[in-house]
Short mmCIF file of C-alpha atoms in Angstrom, two decimals:
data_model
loop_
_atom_site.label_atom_id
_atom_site.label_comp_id
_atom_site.label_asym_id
_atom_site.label_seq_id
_atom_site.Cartn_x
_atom_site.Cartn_y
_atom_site.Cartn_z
CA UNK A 1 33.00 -128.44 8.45
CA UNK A 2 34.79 -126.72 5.25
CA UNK A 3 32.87 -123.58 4.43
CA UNK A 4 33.52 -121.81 1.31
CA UNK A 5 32.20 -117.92 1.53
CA UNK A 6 31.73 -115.58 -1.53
CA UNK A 7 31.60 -111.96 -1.49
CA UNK A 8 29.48 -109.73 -2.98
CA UNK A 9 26.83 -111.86 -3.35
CA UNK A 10 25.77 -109.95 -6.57
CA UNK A 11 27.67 -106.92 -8.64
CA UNK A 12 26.52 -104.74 -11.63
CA UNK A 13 28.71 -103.10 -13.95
CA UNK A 14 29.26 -101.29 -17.05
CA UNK A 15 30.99 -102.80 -19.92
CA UNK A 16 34.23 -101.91 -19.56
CA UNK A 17 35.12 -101.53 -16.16
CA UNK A 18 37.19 -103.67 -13.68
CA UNK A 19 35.88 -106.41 -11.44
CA UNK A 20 37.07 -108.60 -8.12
CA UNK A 21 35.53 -111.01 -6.66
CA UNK A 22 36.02 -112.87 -3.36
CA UNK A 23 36.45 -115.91 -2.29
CA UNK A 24 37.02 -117.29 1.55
CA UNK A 25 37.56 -120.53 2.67
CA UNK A 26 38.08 -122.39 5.77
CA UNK A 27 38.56 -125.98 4.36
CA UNK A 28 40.94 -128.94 6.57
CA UNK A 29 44.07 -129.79 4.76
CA UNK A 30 44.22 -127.51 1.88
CA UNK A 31 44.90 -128.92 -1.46
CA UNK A 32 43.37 -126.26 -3.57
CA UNK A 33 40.89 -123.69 -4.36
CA UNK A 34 39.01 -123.81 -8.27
CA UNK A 35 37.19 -120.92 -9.68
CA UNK A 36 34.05 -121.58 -12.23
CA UNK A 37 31.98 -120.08 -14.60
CA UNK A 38 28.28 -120.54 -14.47
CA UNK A 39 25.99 -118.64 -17.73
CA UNK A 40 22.87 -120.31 -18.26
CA UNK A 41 23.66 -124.08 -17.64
CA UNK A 42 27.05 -126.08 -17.19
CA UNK A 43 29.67 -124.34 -14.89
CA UNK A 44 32.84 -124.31 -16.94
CA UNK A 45 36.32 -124.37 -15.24
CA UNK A 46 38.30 -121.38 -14.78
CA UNK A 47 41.04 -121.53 -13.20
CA UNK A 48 42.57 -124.28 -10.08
CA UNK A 49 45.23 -122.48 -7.32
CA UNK A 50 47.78 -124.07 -5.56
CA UNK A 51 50.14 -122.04 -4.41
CA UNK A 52 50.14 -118.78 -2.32
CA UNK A 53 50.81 -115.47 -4.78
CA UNK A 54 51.23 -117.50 -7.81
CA UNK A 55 48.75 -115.08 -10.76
CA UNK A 56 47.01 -117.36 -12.86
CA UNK A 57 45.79 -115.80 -16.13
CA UNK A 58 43.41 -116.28 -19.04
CA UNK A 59 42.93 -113.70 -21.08
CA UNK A 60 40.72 -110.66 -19.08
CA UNK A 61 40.36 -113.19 -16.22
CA UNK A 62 43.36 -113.69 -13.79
CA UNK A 63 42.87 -115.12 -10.41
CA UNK A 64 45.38 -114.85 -7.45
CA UNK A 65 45.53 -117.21 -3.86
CA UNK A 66 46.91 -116.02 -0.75
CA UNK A 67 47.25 -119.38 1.46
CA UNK A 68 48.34 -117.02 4.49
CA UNK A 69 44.78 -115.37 4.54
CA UNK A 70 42.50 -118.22 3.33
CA UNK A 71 41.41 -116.18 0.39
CA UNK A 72 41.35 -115.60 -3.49
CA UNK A 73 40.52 -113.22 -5.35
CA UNK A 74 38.89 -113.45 -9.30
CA UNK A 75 39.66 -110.34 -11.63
CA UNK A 76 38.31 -109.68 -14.75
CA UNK A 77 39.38 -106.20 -16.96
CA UNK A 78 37.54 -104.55 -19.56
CA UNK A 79 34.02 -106.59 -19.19
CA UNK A 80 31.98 -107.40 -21.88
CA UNK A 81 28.34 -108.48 -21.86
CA UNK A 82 29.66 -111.79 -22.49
CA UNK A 83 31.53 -112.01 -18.34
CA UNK A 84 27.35 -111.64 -17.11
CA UNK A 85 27.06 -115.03 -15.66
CA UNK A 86 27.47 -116.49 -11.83
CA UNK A 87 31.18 -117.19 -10.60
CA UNK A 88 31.78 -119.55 -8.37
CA UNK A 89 34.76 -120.86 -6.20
CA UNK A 90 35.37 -124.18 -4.58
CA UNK A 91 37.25 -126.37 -2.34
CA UNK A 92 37.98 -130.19 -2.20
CA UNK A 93 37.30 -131.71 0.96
CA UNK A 94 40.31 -133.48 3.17
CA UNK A 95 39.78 -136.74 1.47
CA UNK A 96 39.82 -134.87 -2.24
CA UNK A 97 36.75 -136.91 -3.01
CA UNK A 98 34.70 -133.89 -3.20
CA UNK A 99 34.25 -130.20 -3.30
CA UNK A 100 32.71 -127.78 -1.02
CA UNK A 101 31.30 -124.70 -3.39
CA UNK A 102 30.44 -121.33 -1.96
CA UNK A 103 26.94 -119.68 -3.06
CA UNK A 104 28.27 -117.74 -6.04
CA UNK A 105 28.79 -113.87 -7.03
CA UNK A 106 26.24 -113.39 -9.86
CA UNK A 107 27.98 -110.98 -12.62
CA UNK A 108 26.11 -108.89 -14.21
CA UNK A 109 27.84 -106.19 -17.35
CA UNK A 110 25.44 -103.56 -18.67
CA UNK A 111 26.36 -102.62 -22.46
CA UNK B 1 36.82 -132.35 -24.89
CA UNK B 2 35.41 -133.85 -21.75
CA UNK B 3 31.39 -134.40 -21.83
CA UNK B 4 28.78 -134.80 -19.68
CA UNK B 5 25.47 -135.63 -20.58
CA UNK B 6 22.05 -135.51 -18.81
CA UNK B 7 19.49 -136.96 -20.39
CA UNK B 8 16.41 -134.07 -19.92
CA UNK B 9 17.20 -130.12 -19.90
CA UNK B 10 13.34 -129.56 -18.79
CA UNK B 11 11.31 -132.09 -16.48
CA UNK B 12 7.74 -131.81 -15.10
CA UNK B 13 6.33 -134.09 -12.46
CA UNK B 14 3.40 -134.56 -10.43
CA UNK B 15 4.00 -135.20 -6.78
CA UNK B 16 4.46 -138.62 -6.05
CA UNK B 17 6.04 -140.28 -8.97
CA UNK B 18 9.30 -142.00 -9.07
CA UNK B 19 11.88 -139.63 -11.29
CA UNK B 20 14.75 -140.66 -12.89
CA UNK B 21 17.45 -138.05 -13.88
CA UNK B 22 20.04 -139.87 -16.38
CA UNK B 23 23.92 -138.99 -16.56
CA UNK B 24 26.47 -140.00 -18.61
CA UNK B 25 29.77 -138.79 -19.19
CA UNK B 26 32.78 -139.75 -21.97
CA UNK B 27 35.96 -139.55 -20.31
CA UNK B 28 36.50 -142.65 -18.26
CA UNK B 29 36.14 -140.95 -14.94
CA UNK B 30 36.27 -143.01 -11.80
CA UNK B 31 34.20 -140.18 -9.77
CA UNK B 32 30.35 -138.98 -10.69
CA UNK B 33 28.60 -136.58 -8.39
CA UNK B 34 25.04 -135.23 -8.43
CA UNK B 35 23.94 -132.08 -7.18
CA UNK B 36 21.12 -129.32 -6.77
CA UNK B 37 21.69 -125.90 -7.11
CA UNK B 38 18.79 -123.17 -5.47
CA UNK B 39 19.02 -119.75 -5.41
CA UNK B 40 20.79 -118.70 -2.28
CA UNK B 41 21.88 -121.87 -1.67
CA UNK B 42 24.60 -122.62 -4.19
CA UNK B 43 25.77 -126.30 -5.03
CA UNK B 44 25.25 -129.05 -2.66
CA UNK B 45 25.89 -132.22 -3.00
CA UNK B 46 23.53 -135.08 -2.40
CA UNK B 47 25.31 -138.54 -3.47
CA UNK B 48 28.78 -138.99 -5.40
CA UNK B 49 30.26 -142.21 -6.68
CA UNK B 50 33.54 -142.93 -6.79
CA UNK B 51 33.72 -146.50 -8.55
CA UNK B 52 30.91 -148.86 -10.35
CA UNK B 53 28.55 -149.88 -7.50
CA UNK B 54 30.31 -147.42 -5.10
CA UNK B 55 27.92 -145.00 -3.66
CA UNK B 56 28.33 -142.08 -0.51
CA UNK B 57 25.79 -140.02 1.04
CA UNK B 58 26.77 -136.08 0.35
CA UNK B 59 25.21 -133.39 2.68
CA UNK B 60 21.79 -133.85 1.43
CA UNK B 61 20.78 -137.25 0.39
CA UNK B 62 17.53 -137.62 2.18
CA UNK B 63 14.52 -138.20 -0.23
CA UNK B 64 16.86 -139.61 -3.40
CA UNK B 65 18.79 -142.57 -3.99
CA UNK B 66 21.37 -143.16 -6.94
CA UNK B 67 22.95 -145.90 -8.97
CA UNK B 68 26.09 -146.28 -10.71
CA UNK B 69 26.13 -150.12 -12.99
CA UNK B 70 28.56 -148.78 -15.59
CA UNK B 71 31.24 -146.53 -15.01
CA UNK B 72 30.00 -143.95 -17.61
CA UNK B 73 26.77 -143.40 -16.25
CA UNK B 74 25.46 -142.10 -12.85
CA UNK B 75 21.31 -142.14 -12.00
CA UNK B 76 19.40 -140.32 -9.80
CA UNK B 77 16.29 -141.23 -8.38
CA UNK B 78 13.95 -140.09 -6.49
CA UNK B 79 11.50 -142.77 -5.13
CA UNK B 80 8.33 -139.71 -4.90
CA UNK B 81 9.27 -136.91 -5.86
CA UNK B 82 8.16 -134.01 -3.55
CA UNK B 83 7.44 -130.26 -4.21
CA UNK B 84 10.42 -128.81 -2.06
CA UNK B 85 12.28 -131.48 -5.28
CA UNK B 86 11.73 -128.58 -7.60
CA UNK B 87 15.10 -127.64 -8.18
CA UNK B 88 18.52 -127.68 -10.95
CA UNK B 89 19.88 -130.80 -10.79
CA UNK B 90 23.79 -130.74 -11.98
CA UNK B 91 25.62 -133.90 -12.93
CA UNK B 92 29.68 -133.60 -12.67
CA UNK B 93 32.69 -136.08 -13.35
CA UNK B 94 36.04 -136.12 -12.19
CA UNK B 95 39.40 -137.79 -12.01
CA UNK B 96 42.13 -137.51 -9.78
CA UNK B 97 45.13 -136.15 -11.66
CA UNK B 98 48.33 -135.38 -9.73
CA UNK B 99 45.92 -135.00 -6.46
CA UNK B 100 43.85 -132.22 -8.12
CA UNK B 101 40.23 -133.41 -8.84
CA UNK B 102 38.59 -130.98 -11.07
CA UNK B 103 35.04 -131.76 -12.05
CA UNK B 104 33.67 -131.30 -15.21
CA UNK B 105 29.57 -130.45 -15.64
CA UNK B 106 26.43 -131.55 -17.52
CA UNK B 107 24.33 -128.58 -18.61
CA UNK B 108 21.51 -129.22 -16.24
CA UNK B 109 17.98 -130.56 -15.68
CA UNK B 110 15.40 -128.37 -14.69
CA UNK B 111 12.98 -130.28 -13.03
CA UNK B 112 9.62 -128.97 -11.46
CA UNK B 113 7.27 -130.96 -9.46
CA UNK B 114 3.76 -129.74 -9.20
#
């Protein structure tokens, strides 16, 4: 069964400071790993990782896959208020039809 | 822009009656998922559709049943709705584009059953 495991489960910060988040999968016949953005309603694509070491980057955000080590990592510098929300990764299943999502890291940025 | 639409933000229920949570999204997708999200619990999936009249069960379909008659919109009912049915119920799309499937989101629908 693909499992998709998120670490920490929660994290408060102040505005300003650096963040990582974790991601862990175990998923049959890798395609991919995608990173969200949940605030109060829709999730929102990030980012989507293919390849092993490859950085992507948005901005603050920048998000990094090590294939090796079934693991990713999400980074966001200098956080505002505006990062507060919950992150979540995910994983398509070996048939791509579908995606396995782990439980989420809920972000939280004092001012 | 891609959009997805659910029909209700905020739902109340009493225990027993037959919901129906409406989705529709824009973009021509061939694939239409439904899921509930609980604290603790993250996403999971309880039906996706990957074609007009094309249904599968996800990992928790027990208690709802969906329908798909158009390709833009994706329904999901459930027959009597049940307390431990109080949940966020997500709508996504997707389409498969050079074997990455990303899926796109409604906003949500709260729905409480009492």
């Amino acid at each position: 069964e693909d499992k998709v495991v998120q670490s920490p489960l929660s994290l408060v910060v102040h505005e300003g400071d650096t963040v990582t988040l974790n991601c862990s999968y175990e998923v049959t016949n890798f395609r991919s790993l995608l990173w969200y953005k949940q605030e109060k309603k829709a999730p929102t694509f990030l980012f989507m990782l293919t390849s092993s070491g490859i950085e992507k980057k948005s901005g603050r955000l920048s998000s990094i896959l090590d294939k090796k080590e079934l693991f990713s990592i999400l980074n966001i510098t200098a956080t505002q208020t505006g990062d507060s929300a919950v992150y979540l990764c995910a994983g398509p299943n070996f048939g791509n039809e579908k995606l396995t999502f782990g439980t989420g890291t809920r972000l939280t940025i004092i001012p | 822009d891609v959009k997805v639409t659910q029909s209700s933000r905020y739902l109340v229920k009493r225990t027993g009656e037959k919901v129906f949570l409406e989705c529709v999204q824009d973009m021509d997708h061939e694939n239409m998922f439904w899921y509930r999200q609980d604290p603790g619990l993250g996403l999971r999936l309880i039906y996706f559709s990957y074609d007009v009249k094309m249904k599968e069960k996800g990992d928790i379909p027990e208690g709802y049943s969906v329908s798909r008659e158009k390709k833009e919109r994706f329904s999901l009912i459930l027959e009597s709705a049940s307390t431990n049915q109080t949940s966020m119920y997500l709508c996504a799309s997707s389409f498969l584009d050079r074997g990455q499937n990303i899926q796109y989101f409604g906003a949500g629908t709260r729905l409480s059953v009492l």
